[in-house]
PDB file of N, CA and C in Angstrom:
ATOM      1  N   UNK A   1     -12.104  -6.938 -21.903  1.00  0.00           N
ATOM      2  CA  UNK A   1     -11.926  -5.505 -21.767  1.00  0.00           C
ATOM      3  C   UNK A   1     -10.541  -5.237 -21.192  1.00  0.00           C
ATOM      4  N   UNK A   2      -9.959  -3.995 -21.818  1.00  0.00           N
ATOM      5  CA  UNK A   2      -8.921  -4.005 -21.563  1.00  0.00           C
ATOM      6  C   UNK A   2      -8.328  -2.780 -20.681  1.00  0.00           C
ATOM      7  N   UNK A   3      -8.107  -2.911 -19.234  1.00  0.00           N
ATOM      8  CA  UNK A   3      -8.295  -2.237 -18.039  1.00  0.00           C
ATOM      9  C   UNK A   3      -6.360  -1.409 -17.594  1.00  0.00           C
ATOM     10  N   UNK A   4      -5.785  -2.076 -18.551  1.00  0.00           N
ATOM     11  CA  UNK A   4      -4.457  -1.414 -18.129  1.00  0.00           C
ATOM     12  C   UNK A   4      -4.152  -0.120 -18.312  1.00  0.00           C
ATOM     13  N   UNK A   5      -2.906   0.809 -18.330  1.00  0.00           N
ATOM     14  CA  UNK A   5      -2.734   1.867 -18.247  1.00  0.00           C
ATOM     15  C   UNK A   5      -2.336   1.811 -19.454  1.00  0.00           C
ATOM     16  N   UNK A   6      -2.554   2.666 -20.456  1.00  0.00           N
ATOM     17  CA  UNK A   6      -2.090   2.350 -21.728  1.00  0.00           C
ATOM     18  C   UNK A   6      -0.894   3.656 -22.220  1.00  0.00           C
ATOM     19  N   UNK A   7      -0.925   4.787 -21.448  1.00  0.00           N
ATOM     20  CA  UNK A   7      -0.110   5.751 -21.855  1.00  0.00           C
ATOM     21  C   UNK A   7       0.586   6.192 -20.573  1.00  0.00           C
ATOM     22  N   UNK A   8       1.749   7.068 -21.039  1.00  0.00           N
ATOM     23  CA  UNK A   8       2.337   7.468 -19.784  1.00  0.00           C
ATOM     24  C   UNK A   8       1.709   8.411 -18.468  1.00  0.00           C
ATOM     25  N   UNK A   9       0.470   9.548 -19.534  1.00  0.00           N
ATOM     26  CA  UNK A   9       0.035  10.405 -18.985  1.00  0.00           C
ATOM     27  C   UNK A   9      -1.075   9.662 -18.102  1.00  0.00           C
ATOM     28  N   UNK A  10      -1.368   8.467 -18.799  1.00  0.00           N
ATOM     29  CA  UNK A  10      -2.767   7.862 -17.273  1.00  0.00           C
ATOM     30  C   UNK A  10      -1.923   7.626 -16.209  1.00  0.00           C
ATOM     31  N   UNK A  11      -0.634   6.966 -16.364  1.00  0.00           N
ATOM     32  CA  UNK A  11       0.335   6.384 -15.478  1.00  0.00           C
ATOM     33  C   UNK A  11       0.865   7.680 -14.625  1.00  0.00           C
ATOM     34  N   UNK A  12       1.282   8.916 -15.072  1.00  0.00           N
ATOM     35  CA  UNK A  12       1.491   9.774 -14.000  1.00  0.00           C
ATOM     36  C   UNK A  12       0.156  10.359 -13.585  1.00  0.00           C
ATOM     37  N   UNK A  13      -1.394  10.788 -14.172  1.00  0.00           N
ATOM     38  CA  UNK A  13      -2.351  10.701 -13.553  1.00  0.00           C
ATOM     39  C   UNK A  13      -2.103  10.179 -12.299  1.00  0.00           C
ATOM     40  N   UNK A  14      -2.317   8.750 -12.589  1.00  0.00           N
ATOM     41  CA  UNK A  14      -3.029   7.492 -11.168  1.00  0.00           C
ATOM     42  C   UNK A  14      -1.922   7.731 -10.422  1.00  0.00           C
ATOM     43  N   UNK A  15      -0.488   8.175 -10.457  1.00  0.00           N
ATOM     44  CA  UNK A  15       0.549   8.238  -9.285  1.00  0.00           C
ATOM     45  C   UNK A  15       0.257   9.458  -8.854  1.00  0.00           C
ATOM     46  N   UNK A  16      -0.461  10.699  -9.124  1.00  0.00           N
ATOM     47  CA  UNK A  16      -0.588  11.912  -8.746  1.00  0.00           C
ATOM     48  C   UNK A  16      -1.886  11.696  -8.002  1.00  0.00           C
ATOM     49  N   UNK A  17      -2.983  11.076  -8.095  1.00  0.00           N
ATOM     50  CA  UNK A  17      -4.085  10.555  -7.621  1.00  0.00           C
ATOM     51  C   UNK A  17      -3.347  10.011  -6.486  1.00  0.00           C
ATOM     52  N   UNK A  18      -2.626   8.856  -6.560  1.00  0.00           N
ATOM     53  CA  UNK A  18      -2.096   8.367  -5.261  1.00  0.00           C
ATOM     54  C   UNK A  18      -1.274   9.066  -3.956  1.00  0.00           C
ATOM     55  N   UNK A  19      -0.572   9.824  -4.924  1.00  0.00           N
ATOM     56  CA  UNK A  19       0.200  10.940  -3.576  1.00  0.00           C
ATOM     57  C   UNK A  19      -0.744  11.735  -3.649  1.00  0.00           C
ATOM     58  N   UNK A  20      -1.858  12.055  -4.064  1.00  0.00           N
ATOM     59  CA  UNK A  20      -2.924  12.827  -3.016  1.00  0.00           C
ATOM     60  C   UNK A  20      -3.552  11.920  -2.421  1.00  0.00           C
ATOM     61  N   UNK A  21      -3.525  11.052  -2.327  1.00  0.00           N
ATOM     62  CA  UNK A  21      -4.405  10.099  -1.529  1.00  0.00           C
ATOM     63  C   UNK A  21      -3.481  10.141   0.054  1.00  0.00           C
ATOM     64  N   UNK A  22      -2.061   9.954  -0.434  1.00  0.00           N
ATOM     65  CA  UNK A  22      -1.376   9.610   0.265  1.00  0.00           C
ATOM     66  C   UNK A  22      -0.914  10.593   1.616  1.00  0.00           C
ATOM     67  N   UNK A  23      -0.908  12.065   0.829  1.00  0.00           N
ATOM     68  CA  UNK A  23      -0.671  13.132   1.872  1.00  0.00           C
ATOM     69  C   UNK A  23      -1.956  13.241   2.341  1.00  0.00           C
ATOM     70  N   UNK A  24      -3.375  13.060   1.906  1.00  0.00           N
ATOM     71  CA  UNK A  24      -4.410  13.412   2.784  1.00  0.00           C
ATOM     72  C   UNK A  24      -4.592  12.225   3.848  1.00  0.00           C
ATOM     73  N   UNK A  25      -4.193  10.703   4.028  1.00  0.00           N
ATOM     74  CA  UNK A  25      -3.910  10.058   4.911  1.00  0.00           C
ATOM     75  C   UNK A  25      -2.848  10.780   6.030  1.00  0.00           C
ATOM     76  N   UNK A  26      -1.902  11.233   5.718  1.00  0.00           N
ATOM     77  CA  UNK A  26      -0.446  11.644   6.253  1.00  0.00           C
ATOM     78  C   UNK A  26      -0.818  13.005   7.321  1.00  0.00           C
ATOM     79  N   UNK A  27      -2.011  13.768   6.412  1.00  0.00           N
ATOM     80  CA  UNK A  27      -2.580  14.743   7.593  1.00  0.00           C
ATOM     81  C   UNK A  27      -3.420  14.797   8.263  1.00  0.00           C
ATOM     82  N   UNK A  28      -3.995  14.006   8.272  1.00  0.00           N
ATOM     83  CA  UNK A  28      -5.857  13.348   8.517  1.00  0.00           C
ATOM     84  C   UNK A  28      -5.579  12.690   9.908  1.00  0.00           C
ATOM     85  N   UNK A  29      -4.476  11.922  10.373  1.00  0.00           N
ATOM     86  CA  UNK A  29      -3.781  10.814  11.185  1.00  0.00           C
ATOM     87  C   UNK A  29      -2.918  10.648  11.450  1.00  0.00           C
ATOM     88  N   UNK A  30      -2.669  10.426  12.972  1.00  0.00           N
ATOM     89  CA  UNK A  30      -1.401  10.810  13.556  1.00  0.00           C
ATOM     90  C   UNK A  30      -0.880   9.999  13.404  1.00  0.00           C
ATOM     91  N   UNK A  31       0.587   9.857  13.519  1.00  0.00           N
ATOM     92  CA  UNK A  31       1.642   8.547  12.474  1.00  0.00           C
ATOM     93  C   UNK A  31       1.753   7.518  13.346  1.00  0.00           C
ATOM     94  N   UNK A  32       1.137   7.966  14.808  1.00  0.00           N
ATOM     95  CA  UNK A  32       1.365   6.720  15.467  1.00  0.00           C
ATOM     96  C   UNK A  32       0.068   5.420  15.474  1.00  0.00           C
ATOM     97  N   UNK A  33      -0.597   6.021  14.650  1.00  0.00           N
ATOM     98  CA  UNK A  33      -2.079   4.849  14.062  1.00  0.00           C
ATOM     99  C   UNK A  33      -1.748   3.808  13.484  1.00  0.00           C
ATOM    100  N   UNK A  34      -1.992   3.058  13.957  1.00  0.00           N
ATOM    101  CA  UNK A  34      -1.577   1.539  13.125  1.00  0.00           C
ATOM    102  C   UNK A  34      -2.509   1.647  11.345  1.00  0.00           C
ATOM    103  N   UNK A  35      -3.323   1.713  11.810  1.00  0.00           N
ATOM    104  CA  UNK A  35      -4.401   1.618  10.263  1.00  0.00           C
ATOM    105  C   UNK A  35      -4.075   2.524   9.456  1.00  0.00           C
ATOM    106  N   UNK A  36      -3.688   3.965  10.108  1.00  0.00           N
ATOM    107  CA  UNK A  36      -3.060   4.958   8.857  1.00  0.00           C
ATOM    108  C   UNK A  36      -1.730   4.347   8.403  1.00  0.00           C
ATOM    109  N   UNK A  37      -0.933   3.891   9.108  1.00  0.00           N
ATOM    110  CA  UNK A  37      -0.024   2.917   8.781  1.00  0.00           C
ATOM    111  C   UNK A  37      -0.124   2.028   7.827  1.00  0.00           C
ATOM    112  N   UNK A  38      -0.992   1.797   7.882  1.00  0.00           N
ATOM    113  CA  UNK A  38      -1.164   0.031   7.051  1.00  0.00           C
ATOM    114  C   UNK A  38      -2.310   0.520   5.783  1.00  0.00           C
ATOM    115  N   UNK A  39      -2.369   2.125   5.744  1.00  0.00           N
ATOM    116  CA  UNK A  39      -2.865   2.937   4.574  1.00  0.00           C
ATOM    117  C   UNK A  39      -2.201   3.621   3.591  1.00  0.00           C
ATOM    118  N   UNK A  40      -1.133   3.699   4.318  1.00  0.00           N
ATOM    119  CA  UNK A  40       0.097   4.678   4.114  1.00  0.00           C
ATOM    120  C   UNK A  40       1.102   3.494   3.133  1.00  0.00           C
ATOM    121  N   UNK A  41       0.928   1.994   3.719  1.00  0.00           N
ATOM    122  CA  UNK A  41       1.680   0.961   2.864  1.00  0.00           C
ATOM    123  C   UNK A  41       1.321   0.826   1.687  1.00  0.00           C
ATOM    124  N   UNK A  42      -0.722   0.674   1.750  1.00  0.00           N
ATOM    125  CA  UNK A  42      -1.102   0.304   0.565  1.00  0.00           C
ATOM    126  C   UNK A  42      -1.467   1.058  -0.596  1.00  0.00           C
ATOM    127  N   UNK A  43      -0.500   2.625  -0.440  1.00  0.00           N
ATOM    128  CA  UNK A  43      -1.122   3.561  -1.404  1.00  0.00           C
ATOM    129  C   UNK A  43       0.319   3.057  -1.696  1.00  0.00           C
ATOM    130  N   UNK A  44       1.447   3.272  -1.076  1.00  0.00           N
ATOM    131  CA  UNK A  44       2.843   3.362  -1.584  1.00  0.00           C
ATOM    132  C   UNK A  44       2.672   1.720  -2.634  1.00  0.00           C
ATOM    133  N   UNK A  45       1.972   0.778  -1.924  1.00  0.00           N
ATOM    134  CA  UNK A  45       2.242  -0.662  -3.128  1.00  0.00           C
ATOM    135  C   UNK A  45       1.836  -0.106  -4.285  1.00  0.00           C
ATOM    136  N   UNK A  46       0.323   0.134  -4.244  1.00  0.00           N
ATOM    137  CA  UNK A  46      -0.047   0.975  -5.299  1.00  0.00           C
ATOM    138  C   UNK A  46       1.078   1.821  -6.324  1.00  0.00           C
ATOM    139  N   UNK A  47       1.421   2.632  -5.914  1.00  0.00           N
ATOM    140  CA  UNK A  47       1.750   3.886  -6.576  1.00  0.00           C
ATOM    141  C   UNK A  47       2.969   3.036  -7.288  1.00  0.00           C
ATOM    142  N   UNK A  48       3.624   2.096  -6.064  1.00  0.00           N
ATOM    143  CA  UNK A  48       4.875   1.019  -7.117  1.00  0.00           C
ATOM    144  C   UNK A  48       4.318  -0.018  -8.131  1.00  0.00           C
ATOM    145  N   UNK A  49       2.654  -0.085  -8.076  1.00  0.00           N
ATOM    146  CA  UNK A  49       2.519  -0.631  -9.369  1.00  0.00           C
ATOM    147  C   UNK A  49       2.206   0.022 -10.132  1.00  0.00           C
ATOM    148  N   UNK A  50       1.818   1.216 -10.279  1.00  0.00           N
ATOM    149  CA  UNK A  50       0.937   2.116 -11.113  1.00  0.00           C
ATOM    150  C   UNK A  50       2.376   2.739 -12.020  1.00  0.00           C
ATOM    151  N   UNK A  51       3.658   2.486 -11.515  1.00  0.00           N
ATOM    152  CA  UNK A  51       4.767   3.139 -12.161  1.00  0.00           C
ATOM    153  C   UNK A  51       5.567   2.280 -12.824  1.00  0.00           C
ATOM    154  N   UNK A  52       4.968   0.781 -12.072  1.00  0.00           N
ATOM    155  CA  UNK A  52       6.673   0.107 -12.724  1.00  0.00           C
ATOM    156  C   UNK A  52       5.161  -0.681 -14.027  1.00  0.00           C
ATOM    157  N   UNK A  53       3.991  -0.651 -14.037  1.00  0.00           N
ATOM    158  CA  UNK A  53       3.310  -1.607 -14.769  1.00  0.00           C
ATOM    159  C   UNK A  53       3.859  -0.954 -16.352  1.00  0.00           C
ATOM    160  N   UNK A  54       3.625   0.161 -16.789  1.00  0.00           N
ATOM    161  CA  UNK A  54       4.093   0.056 -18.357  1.00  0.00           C
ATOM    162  C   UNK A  54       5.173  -0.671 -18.634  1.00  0.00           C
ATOM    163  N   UNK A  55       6.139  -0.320 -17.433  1.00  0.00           N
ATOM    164  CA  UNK A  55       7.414  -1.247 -18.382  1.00  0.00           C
ATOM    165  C   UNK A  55       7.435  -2.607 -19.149  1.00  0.00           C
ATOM    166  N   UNK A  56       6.611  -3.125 -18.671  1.00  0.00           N
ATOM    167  CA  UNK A  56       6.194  -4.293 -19.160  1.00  0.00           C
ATOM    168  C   UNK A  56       7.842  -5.615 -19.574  1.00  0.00           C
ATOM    169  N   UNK A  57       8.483  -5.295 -18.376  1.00  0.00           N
ATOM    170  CA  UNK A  57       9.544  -6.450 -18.599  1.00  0.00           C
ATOM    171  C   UNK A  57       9.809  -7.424 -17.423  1.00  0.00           C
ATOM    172  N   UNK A  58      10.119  -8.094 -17.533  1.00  0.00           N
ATOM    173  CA  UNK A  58      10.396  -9.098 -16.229  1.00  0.00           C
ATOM    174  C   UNK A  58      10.986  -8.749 -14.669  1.00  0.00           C
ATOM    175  N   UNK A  59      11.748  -7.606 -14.873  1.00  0.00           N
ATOM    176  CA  UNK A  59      12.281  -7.192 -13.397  1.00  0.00           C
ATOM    177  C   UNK A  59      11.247  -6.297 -12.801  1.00  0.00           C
ATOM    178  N   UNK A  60       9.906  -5.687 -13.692  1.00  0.00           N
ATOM    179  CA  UNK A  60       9.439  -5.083 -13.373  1.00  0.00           C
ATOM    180  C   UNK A  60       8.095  -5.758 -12.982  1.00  0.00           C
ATOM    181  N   UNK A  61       8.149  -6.650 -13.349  1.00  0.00           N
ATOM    182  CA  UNK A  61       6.877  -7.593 -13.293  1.00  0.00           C
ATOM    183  C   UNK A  61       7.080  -8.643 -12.139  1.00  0.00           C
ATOM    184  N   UNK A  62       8.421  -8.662 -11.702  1.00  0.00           N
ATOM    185  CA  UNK A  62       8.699  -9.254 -10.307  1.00  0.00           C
ATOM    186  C   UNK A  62       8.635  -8.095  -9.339  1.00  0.00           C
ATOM    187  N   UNK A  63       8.765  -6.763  -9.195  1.00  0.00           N
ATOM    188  CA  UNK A  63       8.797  -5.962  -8.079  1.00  0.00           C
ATOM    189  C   UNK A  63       7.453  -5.505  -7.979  1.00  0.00           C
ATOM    190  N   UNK A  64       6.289  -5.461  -9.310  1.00  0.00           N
ATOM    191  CA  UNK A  64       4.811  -5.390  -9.170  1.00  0.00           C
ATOM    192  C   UNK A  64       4.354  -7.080  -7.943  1.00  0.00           C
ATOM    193  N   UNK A  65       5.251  -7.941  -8.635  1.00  0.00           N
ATOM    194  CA  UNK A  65       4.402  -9.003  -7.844  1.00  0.00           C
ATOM    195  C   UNK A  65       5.153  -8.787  -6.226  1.00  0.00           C
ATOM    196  N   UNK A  66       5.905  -8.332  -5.944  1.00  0.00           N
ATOM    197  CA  UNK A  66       6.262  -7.894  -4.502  1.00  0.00           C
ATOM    198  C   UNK A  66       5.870  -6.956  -4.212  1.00  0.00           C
ATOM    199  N   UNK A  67       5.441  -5.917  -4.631  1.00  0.00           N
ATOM    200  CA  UNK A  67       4.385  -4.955  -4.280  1.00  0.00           C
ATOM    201  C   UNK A  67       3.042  -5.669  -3.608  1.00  0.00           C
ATOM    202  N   UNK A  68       3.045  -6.105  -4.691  1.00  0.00           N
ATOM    203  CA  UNK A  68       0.873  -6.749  -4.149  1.00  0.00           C
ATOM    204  C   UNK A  68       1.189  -7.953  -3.331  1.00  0.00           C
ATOM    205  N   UNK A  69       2.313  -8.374  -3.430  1.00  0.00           N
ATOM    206  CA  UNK A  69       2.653  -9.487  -1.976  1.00  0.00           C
ATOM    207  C   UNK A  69       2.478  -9.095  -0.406  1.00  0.00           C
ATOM    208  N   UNK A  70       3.334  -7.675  -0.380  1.00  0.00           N
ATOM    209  CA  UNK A  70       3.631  -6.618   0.292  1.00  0.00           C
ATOM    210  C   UNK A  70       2.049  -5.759   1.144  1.00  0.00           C
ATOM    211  N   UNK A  71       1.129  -5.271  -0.282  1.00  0.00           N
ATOM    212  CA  UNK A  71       0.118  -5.198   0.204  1.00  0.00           C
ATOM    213  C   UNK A  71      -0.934  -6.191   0.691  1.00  0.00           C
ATOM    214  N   UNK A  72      -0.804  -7.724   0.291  1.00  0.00           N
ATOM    215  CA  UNK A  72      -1.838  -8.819   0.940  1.00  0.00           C
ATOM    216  C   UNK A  72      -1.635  -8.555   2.764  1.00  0.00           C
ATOM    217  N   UNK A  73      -0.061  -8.354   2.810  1.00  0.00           N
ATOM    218  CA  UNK A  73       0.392  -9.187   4.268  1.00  0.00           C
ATOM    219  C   UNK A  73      -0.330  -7.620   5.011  1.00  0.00           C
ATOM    220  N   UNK A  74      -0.328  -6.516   4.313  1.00  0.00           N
ATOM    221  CA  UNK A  74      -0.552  -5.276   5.512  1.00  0.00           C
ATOM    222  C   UNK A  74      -2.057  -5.006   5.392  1.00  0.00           C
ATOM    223  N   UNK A  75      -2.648  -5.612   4.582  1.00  0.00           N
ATOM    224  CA  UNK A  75      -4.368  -5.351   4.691  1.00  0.00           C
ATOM    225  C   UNK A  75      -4.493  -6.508   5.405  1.00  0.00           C
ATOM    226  N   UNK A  76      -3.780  -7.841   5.065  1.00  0.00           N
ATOM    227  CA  UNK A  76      -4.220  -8.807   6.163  1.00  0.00           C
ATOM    228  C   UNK A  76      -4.132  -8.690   7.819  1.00  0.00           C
ATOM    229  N   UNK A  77      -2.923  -7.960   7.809  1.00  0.00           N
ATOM    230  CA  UNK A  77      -2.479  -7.077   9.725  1.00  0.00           C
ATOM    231  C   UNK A  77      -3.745  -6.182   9.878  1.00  0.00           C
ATOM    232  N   UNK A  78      -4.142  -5.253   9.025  1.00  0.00           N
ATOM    233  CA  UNK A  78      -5.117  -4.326   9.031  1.00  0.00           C
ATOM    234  C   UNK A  78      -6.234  -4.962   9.232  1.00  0.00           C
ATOM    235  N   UNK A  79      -6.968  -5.686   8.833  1.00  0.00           N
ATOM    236  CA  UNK A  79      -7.879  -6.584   8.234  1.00  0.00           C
ATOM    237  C   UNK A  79      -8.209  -7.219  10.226  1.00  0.00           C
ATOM    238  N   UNK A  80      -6.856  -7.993  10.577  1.00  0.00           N
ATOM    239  CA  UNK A  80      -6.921  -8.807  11.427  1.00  0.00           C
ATOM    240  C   UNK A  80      -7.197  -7.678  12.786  1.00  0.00           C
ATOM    241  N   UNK A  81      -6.624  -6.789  12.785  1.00  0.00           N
ATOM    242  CA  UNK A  81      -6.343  -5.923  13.647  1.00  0.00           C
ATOM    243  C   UNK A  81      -7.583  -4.986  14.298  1.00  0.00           C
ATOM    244  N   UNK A  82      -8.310  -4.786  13.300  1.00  0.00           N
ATOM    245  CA  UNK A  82      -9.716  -3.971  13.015  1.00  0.00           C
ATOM    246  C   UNK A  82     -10.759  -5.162  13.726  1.00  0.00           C
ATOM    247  N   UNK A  83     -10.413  -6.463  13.595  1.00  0.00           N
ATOM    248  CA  UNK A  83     -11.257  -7.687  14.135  1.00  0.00           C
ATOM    249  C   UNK A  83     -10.895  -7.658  15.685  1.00  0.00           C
ATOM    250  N   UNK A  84      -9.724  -7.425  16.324  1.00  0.00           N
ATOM    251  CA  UNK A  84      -9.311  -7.547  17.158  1.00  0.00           C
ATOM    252  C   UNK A  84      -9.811  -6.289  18.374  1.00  0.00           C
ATOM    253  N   UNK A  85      -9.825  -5.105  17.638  1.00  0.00           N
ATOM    254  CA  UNK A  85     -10.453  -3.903  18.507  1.00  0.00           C
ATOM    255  C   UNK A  85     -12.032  -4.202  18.227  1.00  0.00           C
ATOM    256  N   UNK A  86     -12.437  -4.560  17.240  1.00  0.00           N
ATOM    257  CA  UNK A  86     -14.335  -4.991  17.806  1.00  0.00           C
ATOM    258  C   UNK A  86     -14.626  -6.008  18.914  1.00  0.00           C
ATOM    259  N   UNK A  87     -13.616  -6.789  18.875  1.00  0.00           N
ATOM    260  CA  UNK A  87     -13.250  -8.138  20.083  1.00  0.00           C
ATOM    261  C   UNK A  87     -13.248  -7.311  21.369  1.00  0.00           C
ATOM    262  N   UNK A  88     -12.112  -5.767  21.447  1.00  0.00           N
ATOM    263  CA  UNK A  88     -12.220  -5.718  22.971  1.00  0.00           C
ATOM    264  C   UNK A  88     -10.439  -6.000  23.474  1.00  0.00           C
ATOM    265  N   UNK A  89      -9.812  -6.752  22.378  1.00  0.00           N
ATOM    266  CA  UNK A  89      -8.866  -7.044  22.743  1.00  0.00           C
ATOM    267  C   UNK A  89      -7.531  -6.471  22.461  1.00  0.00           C
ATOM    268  N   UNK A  90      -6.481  -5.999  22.926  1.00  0.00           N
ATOM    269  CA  UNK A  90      -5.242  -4.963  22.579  1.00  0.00           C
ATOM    270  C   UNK A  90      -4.520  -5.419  21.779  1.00  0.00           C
ATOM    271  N   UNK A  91      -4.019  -5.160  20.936  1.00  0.00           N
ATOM    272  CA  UNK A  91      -3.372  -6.271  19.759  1.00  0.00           C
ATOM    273  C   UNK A  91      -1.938  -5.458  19.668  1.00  0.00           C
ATOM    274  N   UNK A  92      -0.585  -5.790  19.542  1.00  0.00           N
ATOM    275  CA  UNK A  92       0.720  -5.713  20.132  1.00  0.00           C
ATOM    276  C   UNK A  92       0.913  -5.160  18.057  1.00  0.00           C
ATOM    277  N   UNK A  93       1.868  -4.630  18.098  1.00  0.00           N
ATOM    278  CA  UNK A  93       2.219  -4.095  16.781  1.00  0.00           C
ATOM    279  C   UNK A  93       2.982  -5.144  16.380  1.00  0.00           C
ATOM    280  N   UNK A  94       2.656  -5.631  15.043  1.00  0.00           N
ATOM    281  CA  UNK A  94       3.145  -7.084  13.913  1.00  0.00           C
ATOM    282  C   UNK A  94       4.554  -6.559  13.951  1.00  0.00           C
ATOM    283  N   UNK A  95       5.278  -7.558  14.453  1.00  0.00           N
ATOM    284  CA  UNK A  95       6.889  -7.491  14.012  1.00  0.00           C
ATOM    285  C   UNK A  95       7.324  -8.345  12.734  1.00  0.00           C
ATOM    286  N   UNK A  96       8.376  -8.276  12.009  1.00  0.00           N
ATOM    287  CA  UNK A  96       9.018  -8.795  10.730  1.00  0.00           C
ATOM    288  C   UNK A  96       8.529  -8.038   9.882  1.00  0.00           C
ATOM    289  N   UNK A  97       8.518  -8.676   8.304  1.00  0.00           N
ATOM    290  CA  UNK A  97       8.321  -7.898   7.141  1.00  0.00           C
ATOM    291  C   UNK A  97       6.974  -7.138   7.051  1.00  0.00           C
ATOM    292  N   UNK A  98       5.770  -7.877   7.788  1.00  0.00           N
ATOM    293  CA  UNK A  98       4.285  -6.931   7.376  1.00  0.00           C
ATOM    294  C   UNK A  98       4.935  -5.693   8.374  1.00  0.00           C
ATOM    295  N   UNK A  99       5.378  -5.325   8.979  1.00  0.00           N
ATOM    296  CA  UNK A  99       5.700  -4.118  10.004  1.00  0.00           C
ATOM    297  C   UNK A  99       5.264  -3.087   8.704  1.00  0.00           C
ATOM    298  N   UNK A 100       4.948  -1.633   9.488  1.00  0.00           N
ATOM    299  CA  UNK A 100       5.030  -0.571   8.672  1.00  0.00           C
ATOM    300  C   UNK A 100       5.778   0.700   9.751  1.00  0.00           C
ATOM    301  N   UNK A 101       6.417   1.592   9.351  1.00  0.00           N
ATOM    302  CA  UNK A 101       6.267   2.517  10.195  1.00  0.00           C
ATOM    303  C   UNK A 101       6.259   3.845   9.635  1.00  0.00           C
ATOM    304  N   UNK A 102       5.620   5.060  10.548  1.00  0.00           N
ATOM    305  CA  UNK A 102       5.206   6.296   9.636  1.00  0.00           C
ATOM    306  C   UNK A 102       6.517   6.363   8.791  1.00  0.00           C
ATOM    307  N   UNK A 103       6.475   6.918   7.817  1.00  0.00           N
ATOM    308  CA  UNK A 103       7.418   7.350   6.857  1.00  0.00           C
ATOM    309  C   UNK A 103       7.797   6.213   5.673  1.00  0.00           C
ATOM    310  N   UNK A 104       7.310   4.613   6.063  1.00  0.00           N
ATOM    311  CA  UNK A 104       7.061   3.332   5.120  1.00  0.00           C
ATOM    312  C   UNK A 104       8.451   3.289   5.454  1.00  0.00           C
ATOM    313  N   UNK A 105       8.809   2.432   5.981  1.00  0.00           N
ATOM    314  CA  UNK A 105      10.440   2.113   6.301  1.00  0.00           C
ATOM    315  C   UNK A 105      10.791   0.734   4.829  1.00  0.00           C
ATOM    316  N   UNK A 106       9.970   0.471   4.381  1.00  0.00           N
ATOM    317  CA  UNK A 106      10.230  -0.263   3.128  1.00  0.00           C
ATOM    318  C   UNK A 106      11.795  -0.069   2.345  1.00  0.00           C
TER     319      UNK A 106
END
């Protein structure tokens, strides 16, 4: 079955889907939330695959695979982080590339 975006109009659809996803995170949560943070990353990976996938050429098919690289490392901070407040324990904001900050400093 064949699950890709096949026209331009699904492709600006699912990016218009995403920036509403994206501003109702953006007002919902104050920017200093780590998790709206690390929500705020994985709509933006999204929305950079949902735009560059038709092109279907090699430079674009390397910045999709740094996209979803991009999103493993900030659901994994998210992921880890969410484990860490059921623990009890204060967890220090991820420095280097998983970092996010309001506005996606990407």
């Amino acid at each position: 079955m064949r699950t890709e975006l096949d026209t331009p109009q699904q492709t600006v659809s699912a990016a218009a889907l995403l920036q509403g996803a994206r501003s109702a995170v953006e007002q919902s949560y104050p920017c200093d939330d780590s998790l709206a943070r690390a929500a705020l990353h994985l709509i933006e990976c999204a929305t950079d695959v949902v735009v560059r996938l038709p092109e279907r050429d090699l430079a674009s098919a390397r910045d999709v695979l740094g996209a979803a690289r991009a999103a493993v490392v900030t659901a994994t901070v998210a992921v880890r982080e969410i484990h860490d407040r059921e623990r009890g324990e204060q967890v220090a904001a991820p420095a280097g590339p998983g970092r996010v900050v309001c506005g996606l400093d990407r």
